[in-house]
XYZ file of C-alpha atoms in Angstrom:
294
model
C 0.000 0.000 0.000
C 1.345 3.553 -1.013
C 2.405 5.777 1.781
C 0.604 8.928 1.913
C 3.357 11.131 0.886
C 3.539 8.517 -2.623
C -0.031 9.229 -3.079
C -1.365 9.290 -6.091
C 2.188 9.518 -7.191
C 5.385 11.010 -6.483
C 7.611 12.951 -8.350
C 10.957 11.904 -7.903
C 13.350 14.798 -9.144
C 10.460 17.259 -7.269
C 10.229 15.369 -4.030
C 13.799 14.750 -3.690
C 15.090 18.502 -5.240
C 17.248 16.664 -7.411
C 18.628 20.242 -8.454
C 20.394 20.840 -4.839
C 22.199 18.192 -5.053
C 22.183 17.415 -1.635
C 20.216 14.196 -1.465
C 21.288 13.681 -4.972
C 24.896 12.813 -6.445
C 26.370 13.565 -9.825
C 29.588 11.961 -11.648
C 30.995 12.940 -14.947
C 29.593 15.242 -17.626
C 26.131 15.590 -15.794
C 24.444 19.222 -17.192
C 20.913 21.111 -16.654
C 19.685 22.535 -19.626
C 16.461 23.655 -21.464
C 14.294 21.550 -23.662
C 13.032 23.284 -26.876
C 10.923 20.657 -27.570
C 9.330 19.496 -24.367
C 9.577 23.583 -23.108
C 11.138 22.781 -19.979
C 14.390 21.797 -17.633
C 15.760 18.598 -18.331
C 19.397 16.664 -17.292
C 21.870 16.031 -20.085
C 23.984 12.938 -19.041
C 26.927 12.350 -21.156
C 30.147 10.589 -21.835
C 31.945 7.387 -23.171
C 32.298 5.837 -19.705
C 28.756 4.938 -18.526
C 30.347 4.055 -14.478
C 32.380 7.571 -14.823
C 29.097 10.061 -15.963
C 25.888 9.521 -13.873
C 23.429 10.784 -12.207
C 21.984 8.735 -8.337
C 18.976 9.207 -6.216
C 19.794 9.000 -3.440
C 23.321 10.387 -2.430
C 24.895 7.415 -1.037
C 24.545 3.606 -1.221
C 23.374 3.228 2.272
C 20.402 5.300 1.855
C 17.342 3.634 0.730
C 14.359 5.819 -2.048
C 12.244 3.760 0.046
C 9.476 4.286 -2.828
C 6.434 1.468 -3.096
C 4.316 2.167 -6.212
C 4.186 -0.212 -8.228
C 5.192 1.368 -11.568
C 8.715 3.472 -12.129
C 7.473 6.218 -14.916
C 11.083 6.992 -17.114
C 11.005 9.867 -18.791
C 13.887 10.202 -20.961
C 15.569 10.281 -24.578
C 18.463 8.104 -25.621
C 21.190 10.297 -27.295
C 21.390 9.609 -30.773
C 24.390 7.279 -32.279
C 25.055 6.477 -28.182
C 24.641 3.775 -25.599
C 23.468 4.659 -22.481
C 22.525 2.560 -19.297
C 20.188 2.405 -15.874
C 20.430 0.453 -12.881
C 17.963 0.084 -10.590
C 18.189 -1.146 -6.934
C 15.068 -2.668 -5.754
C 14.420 -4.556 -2.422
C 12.152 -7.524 -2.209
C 10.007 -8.600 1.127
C 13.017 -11.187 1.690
C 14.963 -8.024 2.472
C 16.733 -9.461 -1.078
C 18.568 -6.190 -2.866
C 18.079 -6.731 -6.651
C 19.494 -4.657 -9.559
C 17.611 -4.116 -12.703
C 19.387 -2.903 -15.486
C 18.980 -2.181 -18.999
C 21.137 -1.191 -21.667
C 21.785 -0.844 -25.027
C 25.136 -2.336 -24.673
C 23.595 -5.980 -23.398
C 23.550 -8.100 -26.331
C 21.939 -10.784 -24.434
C 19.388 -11.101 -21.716
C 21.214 -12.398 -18.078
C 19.762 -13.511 -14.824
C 21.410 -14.339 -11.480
C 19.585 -14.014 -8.297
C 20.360 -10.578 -7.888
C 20.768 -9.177 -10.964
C 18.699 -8.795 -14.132
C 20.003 -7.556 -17.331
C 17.897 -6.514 -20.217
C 18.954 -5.466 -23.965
C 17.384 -1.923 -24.893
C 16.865 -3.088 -28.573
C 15.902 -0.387 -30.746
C 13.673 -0.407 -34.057
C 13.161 1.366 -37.095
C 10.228 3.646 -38.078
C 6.936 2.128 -38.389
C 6.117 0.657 -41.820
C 9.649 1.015 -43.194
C 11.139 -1.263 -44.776
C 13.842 -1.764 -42.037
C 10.957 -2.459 -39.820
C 9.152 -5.564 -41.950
C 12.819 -6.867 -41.538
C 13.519 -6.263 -38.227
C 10.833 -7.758 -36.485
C 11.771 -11.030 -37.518
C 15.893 -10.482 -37.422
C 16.554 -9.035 -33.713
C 20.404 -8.767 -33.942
C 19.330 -5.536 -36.266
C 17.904 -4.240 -33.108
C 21.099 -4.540 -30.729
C 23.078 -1.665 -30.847
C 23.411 1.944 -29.876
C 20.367 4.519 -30.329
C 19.191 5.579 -34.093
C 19.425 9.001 -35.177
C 15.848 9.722 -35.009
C 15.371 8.706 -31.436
C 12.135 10.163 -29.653
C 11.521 11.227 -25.794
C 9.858 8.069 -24.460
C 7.605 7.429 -21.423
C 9.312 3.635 -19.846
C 7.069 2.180 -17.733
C 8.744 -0.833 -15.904
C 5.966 -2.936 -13.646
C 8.734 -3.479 -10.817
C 6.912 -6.405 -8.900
C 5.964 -7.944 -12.233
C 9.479 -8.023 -12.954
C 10.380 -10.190 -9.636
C 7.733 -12.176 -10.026
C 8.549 -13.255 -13.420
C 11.953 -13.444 -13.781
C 12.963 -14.568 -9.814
C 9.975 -15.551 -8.120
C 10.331 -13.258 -5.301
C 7.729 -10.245 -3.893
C 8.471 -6.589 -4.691
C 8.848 -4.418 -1.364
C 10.266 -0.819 -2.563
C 12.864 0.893 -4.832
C 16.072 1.320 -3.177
C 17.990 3.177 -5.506
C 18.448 4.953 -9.404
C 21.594 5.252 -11.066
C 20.856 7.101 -14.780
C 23.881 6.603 -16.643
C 25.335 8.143 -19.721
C 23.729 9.024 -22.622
C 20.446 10.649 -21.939
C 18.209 13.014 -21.468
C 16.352 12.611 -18.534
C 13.253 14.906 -17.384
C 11.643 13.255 -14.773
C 11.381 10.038 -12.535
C 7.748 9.331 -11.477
C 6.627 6.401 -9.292
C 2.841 5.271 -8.703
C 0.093 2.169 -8.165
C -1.601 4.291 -11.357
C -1.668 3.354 -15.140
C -1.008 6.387 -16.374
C -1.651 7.067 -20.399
C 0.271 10.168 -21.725
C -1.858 9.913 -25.023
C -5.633 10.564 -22.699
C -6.681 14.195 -21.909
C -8.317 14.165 -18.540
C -11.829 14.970 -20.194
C -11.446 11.597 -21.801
C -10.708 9.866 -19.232
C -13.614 11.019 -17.110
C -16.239 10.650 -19.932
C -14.513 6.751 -20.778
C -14.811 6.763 -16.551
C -11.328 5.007 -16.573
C -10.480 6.064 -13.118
C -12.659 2.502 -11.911
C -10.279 0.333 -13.938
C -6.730 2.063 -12.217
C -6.346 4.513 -15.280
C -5.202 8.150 -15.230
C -4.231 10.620 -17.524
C -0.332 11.447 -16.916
C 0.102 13.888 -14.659
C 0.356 17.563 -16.058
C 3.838 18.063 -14.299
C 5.247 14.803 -16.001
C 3.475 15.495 -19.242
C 4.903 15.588 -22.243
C 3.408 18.541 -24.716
C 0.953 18.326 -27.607
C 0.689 20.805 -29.516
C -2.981 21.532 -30.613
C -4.222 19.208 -33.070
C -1.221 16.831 -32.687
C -1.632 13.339 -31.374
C 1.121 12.204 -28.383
C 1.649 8.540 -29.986
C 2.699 10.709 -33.307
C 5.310 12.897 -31.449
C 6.562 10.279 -28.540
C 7.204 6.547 -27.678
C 5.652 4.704 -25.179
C 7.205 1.362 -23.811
C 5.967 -0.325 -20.937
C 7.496 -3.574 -19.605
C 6.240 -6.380 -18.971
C 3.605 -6.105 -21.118
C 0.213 -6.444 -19.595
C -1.190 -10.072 -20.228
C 1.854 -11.423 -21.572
C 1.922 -15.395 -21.154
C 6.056 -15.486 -21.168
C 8.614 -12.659 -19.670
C 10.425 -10.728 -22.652
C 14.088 -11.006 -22.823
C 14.078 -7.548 -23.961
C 12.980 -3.618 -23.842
C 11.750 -2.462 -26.723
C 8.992 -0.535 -28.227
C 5.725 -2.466 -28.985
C 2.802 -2.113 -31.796
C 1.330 1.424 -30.246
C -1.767 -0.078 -28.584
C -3.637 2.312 -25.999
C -3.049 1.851 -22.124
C -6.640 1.792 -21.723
C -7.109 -1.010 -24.328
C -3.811 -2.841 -22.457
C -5.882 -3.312 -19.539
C -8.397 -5.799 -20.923
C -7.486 -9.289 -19.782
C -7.985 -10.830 -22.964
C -4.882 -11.091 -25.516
C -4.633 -7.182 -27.474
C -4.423 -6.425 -30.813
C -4.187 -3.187 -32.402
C -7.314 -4.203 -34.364
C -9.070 -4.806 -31.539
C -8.039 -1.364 -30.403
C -9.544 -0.022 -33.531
C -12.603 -1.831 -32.780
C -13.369 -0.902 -29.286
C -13.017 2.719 -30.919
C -15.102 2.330 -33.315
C -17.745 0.792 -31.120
C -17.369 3.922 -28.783
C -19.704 5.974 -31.793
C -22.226 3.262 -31.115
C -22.107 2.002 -27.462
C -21.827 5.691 -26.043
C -23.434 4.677 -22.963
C -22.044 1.512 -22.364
C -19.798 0.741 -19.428
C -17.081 -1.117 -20.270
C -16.263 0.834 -23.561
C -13.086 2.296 -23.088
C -11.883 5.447 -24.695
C -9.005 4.574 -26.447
C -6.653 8.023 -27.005
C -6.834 8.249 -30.698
C-alpha cells in the first residue's frame, strides 16, 4: 500500500530537489539545460564511460528511495548514435537487494539471483522497410540509439518483474543510477496506469479512473501541440507487457496499442483497439467501452 506522501504519485526529481544536489549525487559530464521541444528543464547525461558520468537518487549507497508504487514512470531520450545505461536497486520482502538494469550495450538477456540484465533493442520507423525486416531479425535491433530517437515514457511494472523473472515479492525501490547518454526529465513512481496519449476529459467521460487509469500527470506530461496526437510525437514502452503469457528477454517498443485497451485481460491487438473505438460511436453509454486516445 502507497504511503501517503507517494499518493497518487510522487515525483521523484520534485520530491527529492534533485537540483540541490544534496540528497542527490552527480559523476561525470552531468548538465541542466532547457528543452526546446518538451519547453522545460531537463538533465543532459553524457560521456563514453557509462560508471564515470551519472546521475543517483539517493546520495549514497546506504540510503534507501524507500518508494512502493508499483510502476517506475522513465522519462527520458536516448542520445542519438550512443549507448546509455540504468540500474535500478530494488528490495524484495526477503529483504533481497536486486538490480535491474537495462542497456543498449547488453547483447543478451542475463539472470542471477540478484541481478537482471535486459537489452534496450531499438527499431526502425513504423512501416519502413527496415521495420518488416527487423521484427523477424533481432540482432538488427542490438546496438546503440538511431538518429531519429524520440523522448519516451518507460514504464517498468517493478513487482511484475520479480515475479517473473525470480519468483520473489516486490517491497520498494532502493535506488536509481541514470547513466550516460540521456536526457532525462523526470522520474515518477505510482500504483496508477497512467496514459500520456488521454486528456483528462477523456478519461472522465470513458470513466477510466474505476479500472486504475489516469491521464499522466500535467507536471510529467509531455506537450501536444494543438491538433497533434502524443503517440505521433513520442514513444511509449511499458514492460512487462500487460497479459503477456512469457517474460520478454528484452525492452523495446511495442505495436502502439492504448493503455486503456492494455488493460483488458484478454490477448490485445491493435485491431481490436480499432474496434473498441469504433464501437465507442455506437455504445456511447455503455460501461465497459473504453476510450481509447486516438
Amino acid at each position: 500500500v502507497l504511503a501517503a506522501w507517494q499518493r497518487p504519485y510522487l515525483n521523484v526529481f520534485k520530491h527529492f530537489r534533485v537540483e540541490e544536489w544534496k540528497r542527490s549525487a552527480r559523476e561525470g559530464d552531468v548538465a541542466t539545460l532547457t528543452d526546446v521541444k518538451l519547453k522545460g528543464t531537463v538533465y543532459r547525461i553524457r560521456g563514453s564511460i557509462p560508471a564515470s558520468n551519472y546521475l543517483q537518487l539517493p546520495r549514497t549507497g546506504t540510503q534507501s528511495l524507500g518508494l512502493t508504487g508499483r510502476f517506475l514512470y522513465l522519462l527520458f531520450r536516448p542520445m542519438p548514435r550512443k549507448h546509455f545505461l540504468v540500474h535500478l536497486d530494488v528490495t524484495t520482502e526477503e529483504n533481497r537487494v536486486v538490480r535491474i538494469s537495462f542497456s543498449t550495450l547488453f547483447k543478451d538477456f542475463k539472470s542471477t539471483a540478484t541481478w537482471l540484465q535486459f537489452p534496450f533493442l531499438f527499431g526502425a520507423a513504423e512501416g519502413s522497410v527496415c521495420d518488416n525486416v527487423t521484427r523477424t531479425a533481432r540482432h538488427d535491433l542490438v546496438g546503440a540509439a538511431p538518429a531519429d530517437t524520440r523522448w519516451t515514457c518507460l514504464v517498468l511494472d517493478l513487482p511484475s518483474i520479480l515475479s517473473l523473472y525470480l519468483s520473489c515479492r516486490y517491497s520498494h525501490l532502493k535506488s536509481i543510477k541514470l547513466c550516460s547518454n540521456l536526457l532525462v526529465k523526470n522520474l515518477c513512481t505510482s500504483d496508477l496506469v497512467f496514459d500520456p496519449g488521454v486528456t483528462f476529459s477523456e478519461a472522465r467521460r470513458a470513466d477510466l479512473a474505476c479500472r486504475g487509469v489516469a491521464p499522466m500527470p500535467r507536471e510529467m506530461a509531455f506537450p501536444v501541440p494543438r491538433g497533434e496526437r502524443w503517440h505521433d510525437l513520442y514513444d511509449y514502452i511499458r514492460f512487462p507487457l500487460e497479459g503477456s503469457k512469457l517474460p520478454y528477454d528484452s525492452i523495446q517498443k511495442s505495436r502502439p496499442v492504448p493503455v486503456a485497451v492494455l488493460e483488458d485481460p484478454q490477448p490485445v491487438t491493435l485491431a481490436k483497439a480499432v474496434r473498441d473505438r469504433l464501437s465507442l460511436v455506437h455504445q456511447v453509454t455503455s460501461p465497459k467501452v473504453v476510450s481509447a486516445p486516438w
